[in-house]
CSV table of C-alpha atoms in Angstrom, one decimal:
chain,number,residue,atom,x,y,z
T,248,VAL,CA,104.0,15.1,193.6
T,249,LEU,CA,106.1,12.9,195.8
T,250,VAL,CA,104.2,11.1,198.6
T,251,VAL,CA,106.3,9.7,201.4
T,252,SER,CA,104.5,7.1,203.5
T,253,GLN,CA,105.3,4.5,206.1
T,254,ALA,CA,105.9,2.1,203.3
T,255,VAL,CA,109.3,3.8,203.0
T,256,GLN,CA,110.2,2.4,206.4
T,257,THR,CA,112.4,-0.6,205.7
T,258,GLU,CA,114.8,-2.3,208.1
T,259,GLY,CA,117.7,0.0,208.9
T,260,PHE,CA,115.9,3.0,207.6
T,261,ALA,CA,113.2,3.6,210.2
T,262,ASP,CA,113.7,7.4,210.2
T,263,ALA,CA,113.8,7.7,206.4
T,264,PRO,CA,110.4,9.5,206.0
T,265,THR,CA,111.4,12.1,208.6
T,266,ALA,CA,114.8,12.6,207.0
T,267,LEU,CA,113.2,13.0,203.6
T,268,ASN,CA,110.8,15.6,204.9
T,269,GLU,CA,113.6,17.5,206.6
T,270,ALA,CA,115.6,17.6,203.4
T,271,PHE,CA,112.8,19.1,201.4
T,272,GLY,CA,113.4,22.7,200.8
T,273,GLU,CA,117.2,22.0,200.8
T,274,ILE,CA,117.3,19.8,197.7
T,275,ASN,CA,115.6,20.0,194.4
T,276,ALA,CA,114.4,16.4,194.2
T,277,THR,CA,114.0,16.6,190.4
T,278,ASN,CA,117.5,17.7,189.7
T,279,HIS,CA,119.1,15.8,192.6
T,280,PRO,CA,117.7,12.3,193.1
T,281,TRP,CA,118.6,10.7,196.4
T,282,VAL,CA,120.9,8.5,194.4
T,283,ASN,CA,121.3,7.2,190.9
T,284,GLY,CA,121.2,3.4,191.0
T,285,TYR,CA,120.6,3.1,194.8
T,286,GLU,CA,117.2,3.2,196.5
T,287,GLN,CA,117.8,4.7,199.9
T,288,PRO,CA,118.8,8.1,201.3
T,289,ILE,CA,122.2,8.4,203.0
T,290,LEU,CA,121.7,8.7,206.7
T,291,ASN,CA,125.1,7.5,208.1
T,292,GLU,CA,128.5,6.1,207.4
T,293,GLU,CA,127.2,2.6,206.7
T,294,ASP,CA,124.7,4.0,204.1
T,295,LEU,CA,127.4,6.0,202.4
T,296,ARG,CA,129.7,3.0,202.1
T,297,LYS,CA,126.9,0.8,200.8
T,298,ALA,CA,125.9,3.4,198.2
T,299,LEU,CA,129.5,3.7,197.0
T,300,ALA,CA,129.9,-0.1,196.8
T,301,SER,CA,126.7,-0.4,194.8
T,302,GLY,CA,128.2,1.8,192.0
T,303,ALA,CA,125.8,4.7,192.5
T,304,THR,CA,126.8,7.6,190.4
T,305,GLU,CA,124.9,10.3,192.3
T,306,ILE,CA,124.5,10.4,196.1
T,307,VAL,CA,122.7,12.9,198.3
T,308,LEU,CA,123.5,13.1,202.0
T,309,VAL,CA,120.5,13.6,204.3
T,310,LYS,CA,122.3,13.9,207.6
T,311,ASP,CA,125.8,14.9,208.9
T,312,ILE,CA,128.1,11.8,208.8
T,313,GLU,CA,131.1,10.8,210.9
T,314,VAL,CA,133.5,8.2,209.6
T,315,SER,CA,135.7,5.8,211.5
T,316,GLU,CA,138.1,4.9,208.6
T,317,PRO,CA,138.8,6.1,205.1
T,318,VAL,CA,135.9,6.3,202.7
T,319,GLU,CA,137.3,4.8,199.5
T,320,ILE,CA,135.8,6.0,196.2
T,321,SER,CA,136.5,3.4,193.6
T,322,LYS,CA,134.0,4.4,190.9
T,323,ASP,CA,133.1,7.8,189.4
T,324,VAL,CA,130.5,9.5,191.7
T,325,LYS,CA,129.0,12.9,192.5
T,326,ILE,CA,128.1,13.6,196.1
T,327,PHE,CA,125.5,16.3,196.9
T,328,GLY,CA,125.8,17.3,200.5
T,329,SER,CA,122.6,19.4,200.9
T,330,GLY,CA,124.7,21.4,203.3
T,331,LYS,CA,125.6,18.5,205.5
T,332,THR,CA,129.1,17.7,207.0
T,333,ILE,CA,131.4,14.8,206.8
T,334,SER,CA,133.9,14.6,209.7
T,335,ARG,CA,135.9,12.1,211.7
T,336,LYS,CA,134.5,10.1,214.6
T,337,GLU,CA,136.1,10.8,218.0
T,338,GLY,CA,139.5,9.1,218.2
T,339,TYR,CA,140.0,8.7,214.5
T,340,THR,CA,142.6,11.0,212.9
T,341,GLY,CA,143.3,9.4,209.5
T,342,ASP,CA,142.2,10.1,205.9
T,343,VAL,CA,138.5,10.9,205.4
T,344,ILE,CA,138.0,10.5,201.6
T,345,VAL,CA,140.4,8.5,199.4
T,346,VAL,CA,139.8,8.7,195.6
T,347,LYS,CA,141.3,5.7,193.9
T,348,ASN,CA,143.4,5.7,190.7
T,349,THR,CA,141.6,6.9,187.5
T,350,VAL,CA,138.4,7.6,189.5
T,351,LYS,CA,136.6,11.0,189.3
T,352,ALA,CA,134.8,12.3,192.4
T,353,THR,CA,132.7,15.5,192.4
T,354,LEU,CA,131.6,17.2,195.7
T,355,GLU,CA,128.9,19.8,195.8
T,356,ASN,CA,127.3,21.6,198.8
T,357,VAL,CA,129.1,19.4,201.3
T,358,VAL,CA,131.5,20.4,204.1
T,359,LEU,CA,134.5,18.2,204.9
T,360,ASP,CA,135.5,19.4,208.4
T,361,GLY,CA,138.6,18.4,210.3
T,362,GLU,CA,137.2,20.1,213.4
T,363,GLU,CA,140.6,21.6,214.3
T,364,ILE,CA,141.8,18.6,216.2
T,365,GLN,CA,145.4,17.3,215.6
T,366,VAL,CA,145.3,14.7,212.8
T,367,SER,CA,147.6,12.5,210.8
T,368,GLY,CA,145.4,12.2,207.6
T,369,SER,CA,143.9,14.3,204.9
T,370,LEU,CA,140.3,15.3,204.3
T,371,ILE,CA,140.8,14.3,200.6
T,372,LYS,CA,143.5,12.1,199.2
T,373,THR,CA,143.9,10.9,195.7
T,374,GLU,CA,145.8,7.8,194.5
T,375,GLY,CA,147.5,7.6,191.1
T,376,ASN,CA,145.5,9.6,188.6
T,377,GLY,CA,142.4,10.1,190.9
T,378,SER,CA,140.5,13.3,190.2
T,379,VAL,CA,138.5,15.6,192.6
T,380,THR,CA,136.2,18.5,191.7
T,381,LEU,CA,135.0,20.9,194.3
T,382,ASN,CA,131.8,22.6,193.0
T,383,GLU,CA,129.8,25.4,194.7
T,384,GLY,CA,129.3,24.8,198.4
T,385,ALA,CA,132.0,22.2,198.7
T,386,ILE,CA,134.2,23.3,201.6
T,387,VAL,CA,137.3,21.6,202.9
T,388,GLN,CA,138.2,23.1,206.3
T,389,ASN,CA,139.8,22.9,209.7
T,390,ASN,CA,142.3,20.1,209.1
T,391,ASN,CA,145.1,20.6,211.6
T,392,GLY,CA,148.5,18.9,211.3
T,393,ALA,CA,148.2,17.2,207.9
T,394,LEU,CA,147.5,18.2,204.2
T,395,ALA,CA,143.8,19.0,203.8
T,396,ILE,CA,144.0,17.8,200.2
T,397,ASN,CA,146.8,15.5,199.1
T,398,LEU,CA,147.1,14.9,195.4
T,399,ALA,CA,149.0,11.6,195.2
T,400,THR,CA,152.7,12.6,195.7
T,401,ARG,CA,153.9,13.1,192.1
T,402,GLY,CA,151.3,10.6,191.0
T,403,GLY,CA,149.2,12.7,188.6
T,404,GLY,CA,146.1,13.4,190.7
T,405,THR,CA,143.9,16.3,189.6
T,406,LEU,CA,142.0,18.9,191.7
T,407,THR,CA,139.5,21.2,190.1
T,408,ILE,CA,138.1,24.0,192.2
T,409,ASP,CA,134.9,25.3,190.5
T,410,GLY,CA,133.2,27.3,193.3
T,411,GLY,CA,134.5,25.3,196.2
T,412,GLU,CA,136.6,26.5,199.2
T,413,VAL,CA,139.7,25.3,201.0
T,414,ILE,CA,139.9,27.3,204.2
T,415,ASN,CA,141.3,27.4,207.7
T,416,ASN,CA,143.7,24.5,207.4
T,417,SER,CA,147.2,24.0,208.8
T,418,SER,CA,150.0,21.6,208.1
T,419,SER,CA,153.8,21.5,207.5
T,420,ALA,CA,153.5,21.7,203.7
T,421,GLY,CA,150.4,23.6,202.5
T,422,ALA,CA,146.6,23.0,202.7
T,423,ILE,CA,146.9,21.5,199.2
T,424,TRP,CA,149.8,19.3,198.1
T,425,GLY,CA,150.1,19.8,194.4
T,426,GLY,CA,151.5,16.5,193.3
T,427,GLY,CA,149.6,16.5,190.0
T,428,ASN,CA,147.4,19.1,188.4
T,429,ILE,CA,145.4,21.9,190.0
T,430,VAL,CA,142.8,24.0,188.1
T,431,LEU,CA,141.3,27.0,189.9
T,432,ASN,CA,138.3,28.3,187.9
T,433,ASN,CA,136.3,29.9,190.7
T,434,GLY,CA,136.3,29.6,194.5
T,435,LYS,CA,138.4,30.4,197.5
T,436,ILE,CA,141.6,29.3,199.1
T,437,SER,CA,142.1,31.3,202.2
T,438,ASN,CA,143.3,31.6,205.8
T,439,ASN,CA,145.5,28.5,205.6
T,440,SER,CA,148.9,28.2,207.3
T,441,SER,CA,152.0,26.1,207.4
T,442,THR,CA,154.9,25.5,209.8
T,443,GLY,CA,157.0,24.8,206.7
T,444,LEU,CA,156.8,25.7,203.1
T,445,ALA,CA,153.6,27.1,201.6
T,446,GLY,CA,150.5,28.0,203.5
T,447,ALA,CA,148.0,27.5,200.7
T,448,ILE,CA,149.4,25.3,197.9
T,449,ARG,CA,152.7,23.4,197.7
T,450,MET,CA,153.6,22.5,194.2
T,451,VAL,CA,156.2,19.9,193.5
T,452,GLY,CA,158.3,18.9,190.4
T,453,GLY,CA,156.2,17.7,187.4
T,454,SER,CA,153.0,19.3,188.6
T,455,ASN,CA,150.8,22.0,187.0
T,456,PHE,CA,148.7,24.8,188.3
T,457,THR,CA,146.2,26.8,186.2
T,458,MET,CA,144.3,29.8,187.4
T,459,ASN,CA,141.3,30.9,185.3
T,460,GLY,CA,139.4,34.2,185.9
């Protein structure tokens, strides 16, 4: 039994008990702790950045989050979205999540939404050999004007789709730029468009694509 009391209310987290209660029923608290190595639920952009900076290996979002600059992931992490959305704040059009070289990021049950506005950045971008896995419920959608997922141009980044979806994106060179390695185990890539080459996936020299099942 988990009892949430007013003792949870610490400075900067006044609405934590309410947020925790709202999230019950959406998250299995035993299998998905709020975070591993970080003591607070993620309620906003600042919380997310603090958790990532702390080296947390598992993070659970409690509310929808808007970002005003790239969220850089520099250590291996798994983000459980509990059905919540990460999007850009009004006026920001750049990259949303940037996975640094050699880092592994896993997304599950979280929506990255470009909201169909004209943008210059990607929803997910890797640097060097950064790696991204889209598990069940991870949706990358509605990025208009730039690659939705940009695997570092010929840099060896890896994208694994294991139940995730890449849908309703538009750019000049595919929803996914395959500058490294793509493995499609299970999921959906659909309704993407391009003004140039490739609506769904643009593979370039030296890259690899594997479709299983």
